[in-house]
PDB file of C-alpha atoms in Angstrom:
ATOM      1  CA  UNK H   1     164.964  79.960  57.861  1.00 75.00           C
ATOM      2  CA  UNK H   2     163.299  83.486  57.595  1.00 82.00           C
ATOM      3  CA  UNK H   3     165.101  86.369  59.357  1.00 86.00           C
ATOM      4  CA  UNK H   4     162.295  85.970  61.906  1.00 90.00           C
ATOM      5  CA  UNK H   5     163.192  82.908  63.119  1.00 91.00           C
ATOM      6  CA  UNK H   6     167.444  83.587  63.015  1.00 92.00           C
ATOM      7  CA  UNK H   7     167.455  85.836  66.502  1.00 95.00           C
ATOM      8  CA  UNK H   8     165.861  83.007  68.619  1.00 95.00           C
ATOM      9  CA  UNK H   9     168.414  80.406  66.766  1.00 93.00           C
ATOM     10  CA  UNK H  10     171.588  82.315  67.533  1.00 94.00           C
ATOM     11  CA  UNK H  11     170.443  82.077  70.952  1.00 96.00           C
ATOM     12  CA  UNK H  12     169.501  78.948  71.362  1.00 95.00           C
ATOM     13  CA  UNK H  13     172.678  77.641  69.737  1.00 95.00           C
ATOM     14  CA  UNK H  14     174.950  80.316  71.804  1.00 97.00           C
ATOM     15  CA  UNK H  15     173.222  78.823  75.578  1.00 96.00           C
ATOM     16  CA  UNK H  16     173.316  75.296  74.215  1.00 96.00           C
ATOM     17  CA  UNK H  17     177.311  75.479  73.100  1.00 96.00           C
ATOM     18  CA  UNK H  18     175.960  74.371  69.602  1.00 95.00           C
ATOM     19  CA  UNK H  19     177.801  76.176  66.326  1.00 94.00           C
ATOM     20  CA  UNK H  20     174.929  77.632  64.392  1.00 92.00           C
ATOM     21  CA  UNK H  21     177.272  77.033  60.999  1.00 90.00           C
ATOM     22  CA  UNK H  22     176.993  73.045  61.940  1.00 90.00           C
ATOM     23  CA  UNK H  23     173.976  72.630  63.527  1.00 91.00           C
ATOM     24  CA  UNK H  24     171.187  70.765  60.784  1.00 87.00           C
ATOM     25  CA  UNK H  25     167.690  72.387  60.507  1.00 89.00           C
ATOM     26  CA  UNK H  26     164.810  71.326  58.317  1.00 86.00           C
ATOM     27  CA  UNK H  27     164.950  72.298  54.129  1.00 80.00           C
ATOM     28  CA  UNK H  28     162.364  74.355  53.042  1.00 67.00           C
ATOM     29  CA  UNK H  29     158.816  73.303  51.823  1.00 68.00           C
ATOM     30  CA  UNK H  30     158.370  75.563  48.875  1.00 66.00           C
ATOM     31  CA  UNK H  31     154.622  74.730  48.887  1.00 67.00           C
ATOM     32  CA  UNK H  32     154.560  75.775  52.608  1.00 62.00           C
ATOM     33  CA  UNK H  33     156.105  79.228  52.060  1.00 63.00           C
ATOM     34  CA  UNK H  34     159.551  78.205  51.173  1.00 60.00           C
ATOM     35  CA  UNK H  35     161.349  78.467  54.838  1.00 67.00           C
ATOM     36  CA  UNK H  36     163.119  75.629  56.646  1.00 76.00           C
ATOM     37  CA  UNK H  37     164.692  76.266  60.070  1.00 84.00           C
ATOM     38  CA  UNK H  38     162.525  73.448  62.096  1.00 89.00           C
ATOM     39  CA  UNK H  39     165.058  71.882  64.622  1.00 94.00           C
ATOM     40  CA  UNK H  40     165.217  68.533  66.002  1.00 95.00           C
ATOM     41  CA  UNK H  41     163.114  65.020  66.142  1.00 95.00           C
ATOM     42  CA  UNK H  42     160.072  67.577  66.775  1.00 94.00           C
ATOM     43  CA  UNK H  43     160.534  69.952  64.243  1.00 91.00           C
ATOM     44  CA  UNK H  44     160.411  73.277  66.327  1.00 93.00           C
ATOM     45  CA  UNK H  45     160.787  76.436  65.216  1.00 91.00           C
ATOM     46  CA  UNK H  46     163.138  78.959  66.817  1.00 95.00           C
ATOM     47  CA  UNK H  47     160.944  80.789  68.461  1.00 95.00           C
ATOM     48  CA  UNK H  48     158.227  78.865  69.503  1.00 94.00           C
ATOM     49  CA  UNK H  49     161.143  76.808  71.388  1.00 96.00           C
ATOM     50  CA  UNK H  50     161.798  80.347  72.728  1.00 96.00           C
ATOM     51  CA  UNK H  51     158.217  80.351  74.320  1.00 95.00           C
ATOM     52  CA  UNK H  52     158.207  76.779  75.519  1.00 96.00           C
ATOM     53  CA  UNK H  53     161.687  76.482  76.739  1.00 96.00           C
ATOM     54  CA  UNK H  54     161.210  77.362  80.531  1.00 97.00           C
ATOM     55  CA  UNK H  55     158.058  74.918  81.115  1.00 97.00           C
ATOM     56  CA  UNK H  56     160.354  72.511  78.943  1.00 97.00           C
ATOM     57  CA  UNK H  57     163.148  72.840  81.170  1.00 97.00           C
ATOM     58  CA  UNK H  58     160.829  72.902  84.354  1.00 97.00           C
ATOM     59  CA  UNK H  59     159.131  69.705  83.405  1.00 97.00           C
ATOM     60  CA  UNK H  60     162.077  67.981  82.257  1.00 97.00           C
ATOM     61  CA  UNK H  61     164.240  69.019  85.337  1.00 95.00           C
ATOM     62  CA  UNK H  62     167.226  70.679  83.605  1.00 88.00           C
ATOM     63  CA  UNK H  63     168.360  73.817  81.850  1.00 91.00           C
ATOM     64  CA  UNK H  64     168.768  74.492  79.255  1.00 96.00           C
ATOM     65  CA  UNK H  65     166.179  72.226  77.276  1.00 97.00           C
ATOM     66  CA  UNK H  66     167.339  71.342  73.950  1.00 97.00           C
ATOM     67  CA  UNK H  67     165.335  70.388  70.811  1.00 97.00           C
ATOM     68  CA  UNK H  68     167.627  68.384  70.220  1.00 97.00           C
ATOM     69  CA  UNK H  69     167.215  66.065  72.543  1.00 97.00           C
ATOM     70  CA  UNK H  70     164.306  63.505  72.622  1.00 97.00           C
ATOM     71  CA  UNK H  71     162.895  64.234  75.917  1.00 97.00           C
ATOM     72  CA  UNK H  72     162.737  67.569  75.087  1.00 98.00           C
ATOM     73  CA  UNK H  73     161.696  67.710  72.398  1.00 97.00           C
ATOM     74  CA  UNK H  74     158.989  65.530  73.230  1.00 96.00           C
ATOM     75  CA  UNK H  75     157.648  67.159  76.353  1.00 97.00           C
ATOM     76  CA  UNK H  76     157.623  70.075  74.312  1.00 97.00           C
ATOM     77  CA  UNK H  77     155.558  68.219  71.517  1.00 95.00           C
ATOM     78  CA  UNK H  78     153.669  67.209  74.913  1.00 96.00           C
ATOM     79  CA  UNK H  79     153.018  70.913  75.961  1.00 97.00           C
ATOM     80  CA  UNK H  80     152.355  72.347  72.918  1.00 94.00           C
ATOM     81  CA  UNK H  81     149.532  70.247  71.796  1.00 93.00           C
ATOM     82  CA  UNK H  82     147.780  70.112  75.197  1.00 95.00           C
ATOM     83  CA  UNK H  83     147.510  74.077  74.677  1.00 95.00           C
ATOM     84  CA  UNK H  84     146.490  73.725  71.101  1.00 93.00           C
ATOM     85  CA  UNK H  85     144.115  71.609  71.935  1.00 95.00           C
ATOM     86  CA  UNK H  86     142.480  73.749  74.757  1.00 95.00           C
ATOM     87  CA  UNK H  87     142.137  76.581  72.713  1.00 94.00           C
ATOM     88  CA  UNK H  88     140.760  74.275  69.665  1.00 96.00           C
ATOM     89  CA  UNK H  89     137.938  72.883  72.038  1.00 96.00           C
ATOM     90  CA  UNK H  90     136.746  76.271  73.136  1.00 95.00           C
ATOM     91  CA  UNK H  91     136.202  77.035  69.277  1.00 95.00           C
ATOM     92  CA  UNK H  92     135.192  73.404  67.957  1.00 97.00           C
ATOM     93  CA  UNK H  93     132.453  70.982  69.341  1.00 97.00           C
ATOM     94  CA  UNK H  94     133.557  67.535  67.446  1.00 96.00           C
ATOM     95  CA  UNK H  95     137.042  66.026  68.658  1.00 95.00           C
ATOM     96  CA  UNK H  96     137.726  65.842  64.842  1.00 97.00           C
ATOM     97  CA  UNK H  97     137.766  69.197  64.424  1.00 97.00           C
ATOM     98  CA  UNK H  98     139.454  70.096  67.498  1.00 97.00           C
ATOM     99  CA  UNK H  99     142.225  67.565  66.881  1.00 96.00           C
ATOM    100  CA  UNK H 100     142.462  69.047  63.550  1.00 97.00           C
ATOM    101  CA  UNK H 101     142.726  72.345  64.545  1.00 96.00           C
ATOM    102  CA  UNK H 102     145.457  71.029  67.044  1.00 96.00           C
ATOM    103  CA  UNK H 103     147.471  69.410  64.676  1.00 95.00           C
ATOM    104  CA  UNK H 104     147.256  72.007  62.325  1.00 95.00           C
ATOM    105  CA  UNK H 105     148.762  74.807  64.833  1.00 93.00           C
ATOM    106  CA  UNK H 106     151.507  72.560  65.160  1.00 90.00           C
ATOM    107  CA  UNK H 107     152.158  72.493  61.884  1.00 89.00           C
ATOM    108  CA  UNK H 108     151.753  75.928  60.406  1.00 88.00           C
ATOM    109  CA  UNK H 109     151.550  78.048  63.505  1.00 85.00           C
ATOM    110  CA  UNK H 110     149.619  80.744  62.555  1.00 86.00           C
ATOM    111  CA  UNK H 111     148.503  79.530  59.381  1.00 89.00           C
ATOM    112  CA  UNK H 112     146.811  76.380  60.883  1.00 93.00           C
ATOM    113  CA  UNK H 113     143.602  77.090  60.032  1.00 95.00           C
ATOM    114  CA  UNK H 114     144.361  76.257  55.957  1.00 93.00           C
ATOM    115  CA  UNK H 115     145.507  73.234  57.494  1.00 94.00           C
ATOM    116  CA  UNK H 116     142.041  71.935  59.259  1.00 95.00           C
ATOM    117  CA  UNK H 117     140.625  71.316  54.959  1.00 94.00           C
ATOM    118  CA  UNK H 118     140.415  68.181  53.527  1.00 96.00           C
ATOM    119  CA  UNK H 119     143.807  66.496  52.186  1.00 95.00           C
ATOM    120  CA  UNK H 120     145.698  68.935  54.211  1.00 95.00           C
ATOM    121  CA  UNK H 121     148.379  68.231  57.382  1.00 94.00           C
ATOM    122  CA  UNK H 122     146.100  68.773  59.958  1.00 96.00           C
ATOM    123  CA  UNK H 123     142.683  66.727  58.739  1.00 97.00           C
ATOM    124  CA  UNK H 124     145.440  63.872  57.738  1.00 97.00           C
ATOM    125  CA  UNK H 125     146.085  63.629  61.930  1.00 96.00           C
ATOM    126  CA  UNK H 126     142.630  63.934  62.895  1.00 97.00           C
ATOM    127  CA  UNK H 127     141.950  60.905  59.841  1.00 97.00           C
ATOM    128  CA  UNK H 128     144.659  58.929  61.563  1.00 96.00           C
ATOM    129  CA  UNK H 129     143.994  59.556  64.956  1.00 95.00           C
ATOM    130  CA  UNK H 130     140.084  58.842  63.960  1.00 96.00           C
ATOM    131  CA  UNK H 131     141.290  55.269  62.315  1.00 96.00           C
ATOM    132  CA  UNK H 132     143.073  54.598  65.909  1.00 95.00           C
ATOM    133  CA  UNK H 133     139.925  55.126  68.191  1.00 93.00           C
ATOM    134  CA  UNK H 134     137.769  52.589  65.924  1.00 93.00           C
ATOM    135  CA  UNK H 135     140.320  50.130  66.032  1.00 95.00           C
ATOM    136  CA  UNK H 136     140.844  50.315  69.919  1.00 95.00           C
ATOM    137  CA  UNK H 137     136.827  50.182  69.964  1.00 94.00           C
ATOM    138  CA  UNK H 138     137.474  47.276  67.950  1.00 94.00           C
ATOM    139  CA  UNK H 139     139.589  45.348  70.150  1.00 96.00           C
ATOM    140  CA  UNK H 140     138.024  46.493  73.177  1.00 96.00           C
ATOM    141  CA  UNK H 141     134.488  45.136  72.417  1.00 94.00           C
ATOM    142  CA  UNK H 142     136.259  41.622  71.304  1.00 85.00           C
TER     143      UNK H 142
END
């Protein structure tokens, strides 16, 4: 993972009683910029964990939240994409872009935006999630 990322680890591996020598993160995607460090079913990363971790733990009822675990980490999937997608509809008017846009934070962070073209993570969702609201029009209207 990039030295960034290895402060917020430590941490999180010292309050969770986890050894940070034994604990599995994701490999790196070269194409992606070549850094791994992505914990758990959800794939965080260190430090946005860091940032979520008390609403985690206050919506989940205990403390500390682990990515580790799948309630966890999926509340925290939970929380992060409802703010992703708040700030994506205050910039984008069609639910495909804003689910894009959404998808693509939660993939690349910072870098979502190269992530909202064609081919790329974050259309791929919005594709997908696209393909599911036709086919529950489908069913709905049979």
């Amino acid at each position: 993972m990039s030295d960034t990322q290895k402060p917020a680890f430590l941490a999180l591996m010292s309050d969770l009683g986890l050894d940070p020598d034994k604990t599995p993160v994701s490999c790196p995607i070269v194409s992606d910029g070549a850094y791994g460090g992505a914990m758990g079913p959800a794939q965080f990363m260190p430090t946005t964990w860091e940032a979520y971790k008390d609403r985690i733990g206050a919506t989940v009822g205990h403390n500390p939240p682990s990515p580790f675990v799948n309630i966890d980490a999926f509340t925290a999937t939970a929380l992060y994409l409802s703010d992703g997608l708040s700030d994506c509809r205050a910039e984008f008017k069609t639910v495909f872009s804003q689910e894009s846009c959404a998808a693509g934070k939660y993939y690349a962070g910072k870098n979502w935006r190269s992530y909202m073209t064609v081919g790329r993570y974050g259309y791929r969702v919005a594709e997908r999630s696209a393909s599911f609201a036709d086919d529950i029009e489908l069913i709905e209207n049979n």
